[in-house]
CSV table of C-alpha atoms and ligand atoms in Angstrom, one decimal:
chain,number,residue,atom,x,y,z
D,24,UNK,CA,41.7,6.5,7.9
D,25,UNK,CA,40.6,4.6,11.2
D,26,UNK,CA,37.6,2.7,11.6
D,27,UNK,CA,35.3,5.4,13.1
D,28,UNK,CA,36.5,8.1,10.1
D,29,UNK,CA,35.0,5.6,7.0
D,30,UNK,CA,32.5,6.5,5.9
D,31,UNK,CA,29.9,3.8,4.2
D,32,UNK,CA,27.4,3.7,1.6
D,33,UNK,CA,24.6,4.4,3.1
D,34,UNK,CA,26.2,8.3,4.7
D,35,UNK,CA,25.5,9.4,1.0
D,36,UNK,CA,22.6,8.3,0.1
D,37,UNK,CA,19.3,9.6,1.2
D,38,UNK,CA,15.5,9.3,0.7
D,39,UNK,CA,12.7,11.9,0.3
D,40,UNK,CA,9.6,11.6,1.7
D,41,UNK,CA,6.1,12.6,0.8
D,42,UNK,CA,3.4,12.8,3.4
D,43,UNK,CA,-0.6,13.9,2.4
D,44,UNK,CA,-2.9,11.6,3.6
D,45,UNK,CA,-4.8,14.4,5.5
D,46,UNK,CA,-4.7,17.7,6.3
D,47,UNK,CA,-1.0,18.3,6.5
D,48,UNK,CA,1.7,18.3,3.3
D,49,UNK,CA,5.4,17.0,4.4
D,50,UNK,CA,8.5,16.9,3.4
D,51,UNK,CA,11.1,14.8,5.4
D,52,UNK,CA,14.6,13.7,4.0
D,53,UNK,CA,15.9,10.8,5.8
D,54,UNK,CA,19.5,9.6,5.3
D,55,UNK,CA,20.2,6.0,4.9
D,56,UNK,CA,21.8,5.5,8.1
D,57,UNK,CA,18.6,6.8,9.8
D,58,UNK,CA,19.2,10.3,10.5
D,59,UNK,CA,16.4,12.8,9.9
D,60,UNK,CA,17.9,15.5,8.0
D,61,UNK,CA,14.4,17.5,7.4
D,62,UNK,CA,10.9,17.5,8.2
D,63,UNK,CA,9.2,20.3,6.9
D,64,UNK,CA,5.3,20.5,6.8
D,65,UNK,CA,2.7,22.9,6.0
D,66,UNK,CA,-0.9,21.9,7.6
D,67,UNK,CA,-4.4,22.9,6.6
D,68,UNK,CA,-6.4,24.6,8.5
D,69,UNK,CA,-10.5,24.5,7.5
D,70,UNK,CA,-12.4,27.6,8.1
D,71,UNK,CA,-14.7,25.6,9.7
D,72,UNK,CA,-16.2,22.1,10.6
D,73,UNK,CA,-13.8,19.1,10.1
D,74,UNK,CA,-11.2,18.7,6.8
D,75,UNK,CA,-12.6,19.0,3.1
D,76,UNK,CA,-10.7,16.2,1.3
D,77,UNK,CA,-10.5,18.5,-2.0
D,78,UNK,CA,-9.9,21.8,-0.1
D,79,UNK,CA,-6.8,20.1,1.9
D,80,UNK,CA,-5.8,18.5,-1.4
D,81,UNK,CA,-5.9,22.1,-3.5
D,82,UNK,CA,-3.7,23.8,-0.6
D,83,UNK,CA,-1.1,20.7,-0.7
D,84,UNK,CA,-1.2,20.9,-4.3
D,85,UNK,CA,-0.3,25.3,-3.1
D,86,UNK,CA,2.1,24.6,-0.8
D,87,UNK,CA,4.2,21.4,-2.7
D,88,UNK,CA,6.9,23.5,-3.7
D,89,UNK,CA,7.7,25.8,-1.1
D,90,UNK,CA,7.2,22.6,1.5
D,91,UNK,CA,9.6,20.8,-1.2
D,92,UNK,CA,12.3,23.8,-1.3
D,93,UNK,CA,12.2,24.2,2.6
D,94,UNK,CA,13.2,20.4,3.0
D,95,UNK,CA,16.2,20.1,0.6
D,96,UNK,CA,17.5,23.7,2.2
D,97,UNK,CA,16.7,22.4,5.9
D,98,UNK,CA,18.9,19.0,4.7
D,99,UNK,CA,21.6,21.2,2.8
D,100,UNK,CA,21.3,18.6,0.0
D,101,UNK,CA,20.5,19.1,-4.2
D,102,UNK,CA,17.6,17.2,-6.0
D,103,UNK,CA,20.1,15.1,-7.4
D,104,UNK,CA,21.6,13.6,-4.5
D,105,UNK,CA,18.5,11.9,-3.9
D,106,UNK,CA,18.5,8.2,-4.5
D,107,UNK,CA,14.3,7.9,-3.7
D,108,UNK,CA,11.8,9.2,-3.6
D,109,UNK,CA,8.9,7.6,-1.3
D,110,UNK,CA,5.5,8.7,-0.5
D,111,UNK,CA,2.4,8.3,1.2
D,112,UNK,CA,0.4,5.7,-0.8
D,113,UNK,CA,-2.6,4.9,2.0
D,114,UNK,CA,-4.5,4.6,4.3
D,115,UNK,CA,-6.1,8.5,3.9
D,116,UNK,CA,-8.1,10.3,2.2
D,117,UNK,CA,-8.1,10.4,-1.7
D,118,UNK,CA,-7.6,13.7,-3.3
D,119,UNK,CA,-4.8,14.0,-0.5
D,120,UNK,CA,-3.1,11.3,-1.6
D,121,UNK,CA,-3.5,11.6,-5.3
D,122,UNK,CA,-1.8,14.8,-4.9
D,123,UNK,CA,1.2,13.7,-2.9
D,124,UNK,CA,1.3,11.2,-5.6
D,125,UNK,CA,1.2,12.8,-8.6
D,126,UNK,CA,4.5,15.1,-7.1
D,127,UNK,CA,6.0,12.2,-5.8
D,128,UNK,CA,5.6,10.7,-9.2
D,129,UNK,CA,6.6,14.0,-11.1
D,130,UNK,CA,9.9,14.0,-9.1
D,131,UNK,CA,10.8,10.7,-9.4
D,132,UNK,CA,10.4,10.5,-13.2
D,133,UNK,CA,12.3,13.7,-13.5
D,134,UNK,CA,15.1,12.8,-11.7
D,135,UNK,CA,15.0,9.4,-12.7
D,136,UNK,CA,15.4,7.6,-9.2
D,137,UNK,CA,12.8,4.6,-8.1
D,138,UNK,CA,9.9,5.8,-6.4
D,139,UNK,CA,8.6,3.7,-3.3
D,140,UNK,CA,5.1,3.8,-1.7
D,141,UNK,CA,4.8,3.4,2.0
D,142,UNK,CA,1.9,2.5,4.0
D,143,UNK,CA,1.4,5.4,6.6
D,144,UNK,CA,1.1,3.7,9.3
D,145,UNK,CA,3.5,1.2,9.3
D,146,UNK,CA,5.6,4.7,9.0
D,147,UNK,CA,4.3,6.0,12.4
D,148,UNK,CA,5.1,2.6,13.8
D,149,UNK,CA,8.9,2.9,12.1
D,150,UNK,CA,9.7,6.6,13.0
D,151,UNK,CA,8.5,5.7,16.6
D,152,UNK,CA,11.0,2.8,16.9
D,153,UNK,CA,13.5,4.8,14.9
D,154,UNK,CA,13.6,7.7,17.5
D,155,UNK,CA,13.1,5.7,20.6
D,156,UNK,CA,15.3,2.7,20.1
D,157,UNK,CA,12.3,0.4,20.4
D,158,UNK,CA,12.8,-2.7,18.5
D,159,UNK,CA,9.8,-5.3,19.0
D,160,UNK,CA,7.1,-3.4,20.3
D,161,UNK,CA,3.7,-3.5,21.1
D,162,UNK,CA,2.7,0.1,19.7
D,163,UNK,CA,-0.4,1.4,20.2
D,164,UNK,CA,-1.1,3.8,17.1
D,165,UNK,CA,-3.8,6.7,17.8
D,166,UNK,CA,-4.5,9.6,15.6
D,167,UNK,CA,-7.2,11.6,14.0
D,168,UNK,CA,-8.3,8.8,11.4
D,169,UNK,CA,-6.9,5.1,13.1
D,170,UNK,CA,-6.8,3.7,16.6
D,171,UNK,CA,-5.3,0.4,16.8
D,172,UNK,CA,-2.4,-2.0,18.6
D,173,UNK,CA,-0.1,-3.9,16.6
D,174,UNK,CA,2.7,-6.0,17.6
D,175,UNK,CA,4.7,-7.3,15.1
D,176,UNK,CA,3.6,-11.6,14.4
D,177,UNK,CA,4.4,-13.9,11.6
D,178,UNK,CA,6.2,-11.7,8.8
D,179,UNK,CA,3.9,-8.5,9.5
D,180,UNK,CA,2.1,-5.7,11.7
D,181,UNK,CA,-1.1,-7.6,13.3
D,182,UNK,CA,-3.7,-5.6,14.6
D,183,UNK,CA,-4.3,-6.8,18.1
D,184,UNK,CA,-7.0,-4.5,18.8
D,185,UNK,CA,-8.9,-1.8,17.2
D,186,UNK,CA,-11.5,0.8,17.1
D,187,UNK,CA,-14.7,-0.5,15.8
D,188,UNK,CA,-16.1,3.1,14.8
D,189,UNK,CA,-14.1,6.4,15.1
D,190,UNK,CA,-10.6,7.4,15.7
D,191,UNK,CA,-9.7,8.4,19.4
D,192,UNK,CA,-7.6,11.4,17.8
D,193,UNK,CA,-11.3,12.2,15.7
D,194,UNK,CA,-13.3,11.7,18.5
D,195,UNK,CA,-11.6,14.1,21.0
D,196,UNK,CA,-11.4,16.7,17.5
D,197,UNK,CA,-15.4,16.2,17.1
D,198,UNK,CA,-16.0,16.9,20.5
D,199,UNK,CA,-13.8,19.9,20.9
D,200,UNK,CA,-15.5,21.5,17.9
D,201,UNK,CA,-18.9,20.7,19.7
D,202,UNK,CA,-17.4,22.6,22.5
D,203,UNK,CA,-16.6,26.0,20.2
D,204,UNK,CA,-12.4,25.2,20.9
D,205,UNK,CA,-10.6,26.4,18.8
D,206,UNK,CA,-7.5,25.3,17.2
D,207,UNK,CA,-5.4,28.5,18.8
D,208,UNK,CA,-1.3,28.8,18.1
D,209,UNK,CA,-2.2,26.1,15.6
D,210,UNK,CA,-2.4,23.6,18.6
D,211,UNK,CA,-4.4,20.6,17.8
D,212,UNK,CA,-8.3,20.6,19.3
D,213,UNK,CA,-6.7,17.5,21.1
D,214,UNK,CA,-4.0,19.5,23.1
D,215,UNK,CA,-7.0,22.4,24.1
D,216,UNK,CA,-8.8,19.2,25.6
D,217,UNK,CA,-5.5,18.4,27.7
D,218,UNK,CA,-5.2,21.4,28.7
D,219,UNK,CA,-8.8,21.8,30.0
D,220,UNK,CA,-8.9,18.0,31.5
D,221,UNK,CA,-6.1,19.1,33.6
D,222,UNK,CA,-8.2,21.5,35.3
D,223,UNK,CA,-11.6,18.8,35.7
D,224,UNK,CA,-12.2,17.7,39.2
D,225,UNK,CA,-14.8,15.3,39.2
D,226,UNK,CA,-15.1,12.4,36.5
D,227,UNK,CA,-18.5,11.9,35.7
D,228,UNK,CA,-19.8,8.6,34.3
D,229,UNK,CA,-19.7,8.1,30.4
D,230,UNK,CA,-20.1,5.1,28.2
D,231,UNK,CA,-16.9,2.6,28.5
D,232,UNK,CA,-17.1,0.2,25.9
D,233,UNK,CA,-14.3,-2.6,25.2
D,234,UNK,CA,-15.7,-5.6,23.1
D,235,UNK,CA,-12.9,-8.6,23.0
D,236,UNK,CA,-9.8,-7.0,22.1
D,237,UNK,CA,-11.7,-3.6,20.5
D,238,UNK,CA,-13.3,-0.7,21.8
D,239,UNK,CA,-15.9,1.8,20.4
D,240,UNK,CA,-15.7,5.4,21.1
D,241,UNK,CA,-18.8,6.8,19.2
D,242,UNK,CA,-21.1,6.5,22.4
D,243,UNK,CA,-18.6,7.7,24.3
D,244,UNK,CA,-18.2,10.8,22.2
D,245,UNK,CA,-22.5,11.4,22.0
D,246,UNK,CA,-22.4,11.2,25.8
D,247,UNK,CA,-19.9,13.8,26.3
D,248,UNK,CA,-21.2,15.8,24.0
D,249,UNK,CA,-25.2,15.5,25.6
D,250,UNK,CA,-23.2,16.0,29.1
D,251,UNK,CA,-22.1,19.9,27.6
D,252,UNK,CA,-25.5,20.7,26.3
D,253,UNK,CA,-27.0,20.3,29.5
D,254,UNK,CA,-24.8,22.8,31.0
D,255,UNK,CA,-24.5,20.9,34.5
D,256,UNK,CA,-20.8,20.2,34.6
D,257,UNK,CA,-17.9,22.8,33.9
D,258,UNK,CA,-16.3,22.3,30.4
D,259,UNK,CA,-13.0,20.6,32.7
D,260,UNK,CA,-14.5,18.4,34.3
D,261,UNK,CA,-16.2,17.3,30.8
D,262,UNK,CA,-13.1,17.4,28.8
D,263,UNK,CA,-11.5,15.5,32.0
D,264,UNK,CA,-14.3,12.6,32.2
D,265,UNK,CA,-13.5,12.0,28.1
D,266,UNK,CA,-9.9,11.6,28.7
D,267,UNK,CA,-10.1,9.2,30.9
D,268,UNK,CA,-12.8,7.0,30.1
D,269,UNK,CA,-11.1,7.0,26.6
D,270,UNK,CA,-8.1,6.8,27.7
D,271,UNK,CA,-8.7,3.9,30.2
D,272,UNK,CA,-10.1,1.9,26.7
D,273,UNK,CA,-7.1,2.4,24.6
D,274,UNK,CA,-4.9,1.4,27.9
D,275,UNK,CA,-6.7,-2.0,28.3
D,276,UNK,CA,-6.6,-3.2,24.9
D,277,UNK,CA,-3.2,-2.3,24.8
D,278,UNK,CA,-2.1,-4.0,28.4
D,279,UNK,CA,-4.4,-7.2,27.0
D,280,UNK,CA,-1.9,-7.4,23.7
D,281,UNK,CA,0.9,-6.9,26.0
D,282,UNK,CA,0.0,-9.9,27.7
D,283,UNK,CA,-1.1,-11.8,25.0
D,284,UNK,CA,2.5,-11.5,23.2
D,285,UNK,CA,4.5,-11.1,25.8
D,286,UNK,CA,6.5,-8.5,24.5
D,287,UNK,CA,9.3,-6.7,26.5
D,288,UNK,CA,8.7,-3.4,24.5
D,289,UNK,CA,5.2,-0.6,24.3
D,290,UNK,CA,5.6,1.8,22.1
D,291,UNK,CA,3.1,4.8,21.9
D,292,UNK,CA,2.9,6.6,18.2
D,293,UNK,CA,0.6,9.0,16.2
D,294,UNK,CA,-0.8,12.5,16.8
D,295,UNK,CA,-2.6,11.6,20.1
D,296,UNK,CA,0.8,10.3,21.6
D,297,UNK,CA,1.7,13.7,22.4
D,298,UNK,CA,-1.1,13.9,25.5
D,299,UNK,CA,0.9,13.5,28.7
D,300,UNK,CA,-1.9,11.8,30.3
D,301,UNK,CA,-2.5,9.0,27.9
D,302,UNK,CA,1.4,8.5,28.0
D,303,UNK,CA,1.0,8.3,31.8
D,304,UNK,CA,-1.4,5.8,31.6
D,305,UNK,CA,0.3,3.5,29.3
D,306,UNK,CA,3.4,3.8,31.2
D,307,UNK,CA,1.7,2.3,34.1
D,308,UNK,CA,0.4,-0.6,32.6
D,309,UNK,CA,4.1,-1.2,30.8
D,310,UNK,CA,5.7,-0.9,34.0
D,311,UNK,CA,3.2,-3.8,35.5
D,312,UNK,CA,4.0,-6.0,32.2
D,313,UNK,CA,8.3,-4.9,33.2
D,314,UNK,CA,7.9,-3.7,29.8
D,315,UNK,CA,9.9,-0.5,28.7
D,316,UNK,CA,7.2,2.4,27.8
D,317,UNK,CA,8.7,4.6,24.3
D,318,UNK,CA,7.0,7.2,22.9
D,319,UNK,CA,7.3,9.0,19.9
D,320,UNK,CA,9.0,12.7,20.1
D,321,UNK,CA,6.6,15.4,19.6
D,322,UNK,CA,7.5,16.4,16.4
D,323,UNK,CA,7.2,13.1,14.5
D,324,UNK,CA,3.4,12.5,17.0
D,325,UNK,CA,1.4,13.7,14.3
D,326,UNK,CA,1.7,13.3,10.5
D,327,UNK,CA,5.5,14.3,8.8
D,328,UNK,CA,7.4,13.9,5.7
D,329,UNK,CA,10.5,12.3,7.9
D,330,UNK,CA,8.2,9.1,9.2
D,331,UNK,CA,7.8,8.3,5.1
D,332,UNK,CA,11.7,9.1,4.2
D,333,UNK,CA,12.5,7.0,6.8
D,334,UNK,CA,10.3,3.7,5.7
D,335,UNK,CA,11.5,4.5,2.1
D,336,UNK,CA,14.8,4.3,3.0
D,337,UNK,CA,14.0,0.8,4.5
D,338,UNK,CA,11.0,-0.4,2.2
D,339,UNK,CA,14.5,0.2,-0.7
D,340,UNK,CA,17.3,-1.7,0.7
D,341,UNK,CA,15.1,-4.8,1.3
D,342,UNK,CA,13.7,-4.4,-2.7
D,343,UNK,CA,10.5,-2.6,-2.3
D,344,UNK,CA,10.1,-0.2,-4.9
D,345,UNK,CA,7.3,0.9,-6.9
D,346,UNK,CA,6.9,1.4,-10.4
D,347,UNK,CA,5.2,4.2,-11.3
D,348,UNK,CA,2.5,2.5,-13.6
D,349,UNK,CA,1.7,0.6,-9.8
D,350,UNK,CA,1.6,4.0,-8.1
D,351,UNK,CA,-1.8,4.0,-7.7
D,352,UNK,CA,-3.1,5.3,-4.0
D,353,UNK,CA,-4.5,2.8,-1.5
D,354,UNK,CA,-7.7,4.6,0.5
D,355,UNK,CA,-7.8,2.1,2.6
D,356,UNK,CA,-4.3,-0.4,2.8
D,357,UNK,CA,-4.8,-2.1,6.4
D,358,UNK,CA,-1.1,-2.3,8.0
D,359,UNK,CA,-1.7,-6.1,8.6
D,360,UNK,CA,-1.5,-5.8,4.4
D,361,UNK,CA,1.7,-4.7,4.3
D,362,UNK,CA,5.4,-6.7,3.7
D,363,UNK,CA,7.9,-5.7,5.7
D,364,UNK,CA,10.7,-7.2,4.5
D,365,UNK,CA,13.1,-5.6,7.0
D,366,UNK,CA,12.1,-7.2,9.9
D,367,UNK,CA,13.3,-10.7,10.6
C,428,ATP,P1,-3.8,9.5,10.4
C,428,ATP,O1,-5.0,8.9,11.1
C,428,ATP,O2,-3.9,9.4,9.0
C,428,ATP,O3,-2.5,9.0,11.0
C,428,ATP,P2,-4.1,12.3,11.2
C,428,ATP,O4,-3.9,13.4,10.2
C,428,ATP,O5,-5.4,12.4,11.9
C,428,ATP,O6,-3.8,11.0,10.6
C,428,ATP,P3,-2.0,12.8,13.2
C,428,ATP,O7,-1.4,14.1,12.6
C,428,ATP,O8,-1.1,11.7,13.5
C,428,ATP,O9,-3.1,12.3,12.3
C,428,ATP,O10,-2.8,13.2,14.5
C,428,ATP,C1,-3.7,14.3,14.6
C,428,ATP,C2,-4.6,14.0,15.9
C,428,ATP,O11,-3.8,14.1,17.0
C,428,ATP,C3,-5.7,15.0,16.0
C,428,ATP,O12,-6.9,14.3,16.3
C,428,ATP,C4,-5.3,15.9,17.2
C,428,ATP,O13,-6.4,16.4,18.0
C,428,ATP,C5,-4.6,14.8,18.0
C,428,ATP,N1,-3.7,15.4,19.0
C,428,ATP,C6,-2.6,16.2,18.8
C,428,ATP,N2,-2.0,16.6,20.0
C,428,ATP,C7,-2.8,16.1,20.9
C,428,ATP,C8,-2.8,16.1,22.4
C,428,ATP,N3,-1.8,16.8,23.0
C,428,ATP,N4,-3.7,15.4,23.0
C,428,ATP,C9,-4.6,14.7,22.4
C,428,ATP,N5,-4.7,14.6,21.0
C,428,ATP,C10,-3.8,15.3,20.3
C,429,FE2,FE1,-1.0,9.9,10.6
């Protein structure tokens, strides 16, 4: 056998990964060596108005097993060539992760392999790197519940910058359901906004508010909102004026980190990564910096099983596991809380 025919350890050995901290249930399967062997995922959809933490809990609690069955077919692998099982254990919402949990727990004690919490967003942050080759980045990490940079400083993920009220990802979801969009072909509320902003000609004036290092978006969102109810600018040019003005904020808190840490690497992650025009914008302040711009594929942008399989895999070869008498779920577990080990 030469060299490039051996096969080691870590080829059989392979993590499963729990993801319900909102309104979608995942199942990834991540093997050891860092290939993504399944991501499957089943999202809720409310009949109306934002996400009802116990109604998205009861359908993940529904759907667990087929999402389950569909990942360990998709990675042509049996429940008992697992050696972990890891899971969402915060930040999110709390019947969502108490579900996610409990079945995390359930398979872990059946099988009898060490279950290993993960902090969720460290796992956007570690799927983003995984899948673009970043490895030192400043990331900036939007979705529908965080908005914040990080870089990676003294033995953890420090938040550079943050939002002070709502998510960006949440802001451009309330706003969308002001406007009667509607999520159609299950595309995000977020990806109707792109759309429309592409067609938006003039950028009206809104609130643009960075304070030190964070930003606030709720003004932002009220004033877009007031500008539709008057009915004196088309939808586009609306949806157009919010992308950029919130946009613009998420770009200079980002460039500001950049600066600050001199990094060499910007990494964008989370559900709002997949707009093109916020990745065009932080690609031009990278390129100023002669930083390399990395974003996150599309199908590990918003929330997915694979992003926890993956930090399991990495939280348990440096140690980290999690007894299940410990298991309990973290609402609210900042990322600048969080060991990880496996960066020197
Ligand atoms: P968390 O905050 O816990 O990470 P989440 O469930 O809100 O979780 P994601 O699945 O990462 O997070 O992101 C969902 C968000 O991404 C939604 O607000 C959605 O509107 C937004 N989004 C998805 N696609 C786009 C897009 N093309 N443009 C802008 N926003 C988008
Ligand atoms: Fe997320």
């Amino acid at each position: 056998m030469t060299n490039t025919q051996k096969t080691s350890l870590t080829d059989n050995m392979y993590c499963l990964g729990i993801e319900s901290t909102a309104d979608d249930f995942g199942v990834g399967i991540a093997r050891f060596n860092g290939e993504i062997l399944a991501n499957a995922v089943e999202g809720y959809v409310p009949i109306e108005g934002g996400i009802h933490p116990r109604e998205a809990a009861r359908h993940h609690a529904e759907v667990a097993d087929k999402v389950f069955c569909q990942a360990l077919t998709d990675a042509k692998i049996k429940p008992k060539d697992l050696t972990c099982i890891s899971f969402s254990m915060g930040p999110g919402l709390g019947p969502c992760l108490r579900t996610g949990a409990t079945v995390a727990r359930a398979l872990a004690s059946y099988l009898q392999i060490p279950l290993v919490g993960v902090n969720h967003s460290v796992a956007h942050i570690e799927i983003g790197k995984l899948e673009t080759g970043a490895t030192d980045p400043v990331t900036l990490y939007a979705s529908g519940g965080n908005t914040m940079v990080t870089a990676f400083e003294s033995k953890r993920y420090r938040v550079f910058g943050e939002t002070l009220d709502i998510a960006l990802g949440n802001c451009l979801d309330v706003f969308g359901r002001q406007a009667g969009l509607k999520n159609q072909k299950g595309l995000p509320l977020g990806a109707a906004i792109e759309q429309l902003a592409l067609k938006g000609k003039n950028l009206i004036t809104l609130p643009y508010v960075v304070k030190g290092m964070d930003l606030s978006l709720s003004g932002l969102l009220t004033a877009a909102t007031t500008q539709l109810q008057k009915e004196k600018h088309p939808i586009e040019d609306v949806c157009y004026s919010l992308q950029e003005h919130a946009f613009a904020m998420v770009a200079e808190i980002t460039e500001r980190a950049l600066a600050h840490t001199e990094k060499k690497e910007v990494l964008l992650t989370g559900g709002v990564a997949a707009n093109k025009r916020l990745q065009t914008m932080l690609k031009a302040i990278t390129e100023e910096h002669d930083a390399s711009f990395n974003v996150v594929p599309q199908k590990f942008a918003t929330d997915n099983g694979a992003m926890i399989a993956w930090t399991g895999t990495l939280a348990y070869t440096h140690g980290l596991i999690t007894p299940i008498n410990e298991s309990y779920v973290k609402l609210r577990w900042r990322v600048d809380k969080v060991d990880v080990p496996w960066i020197n």
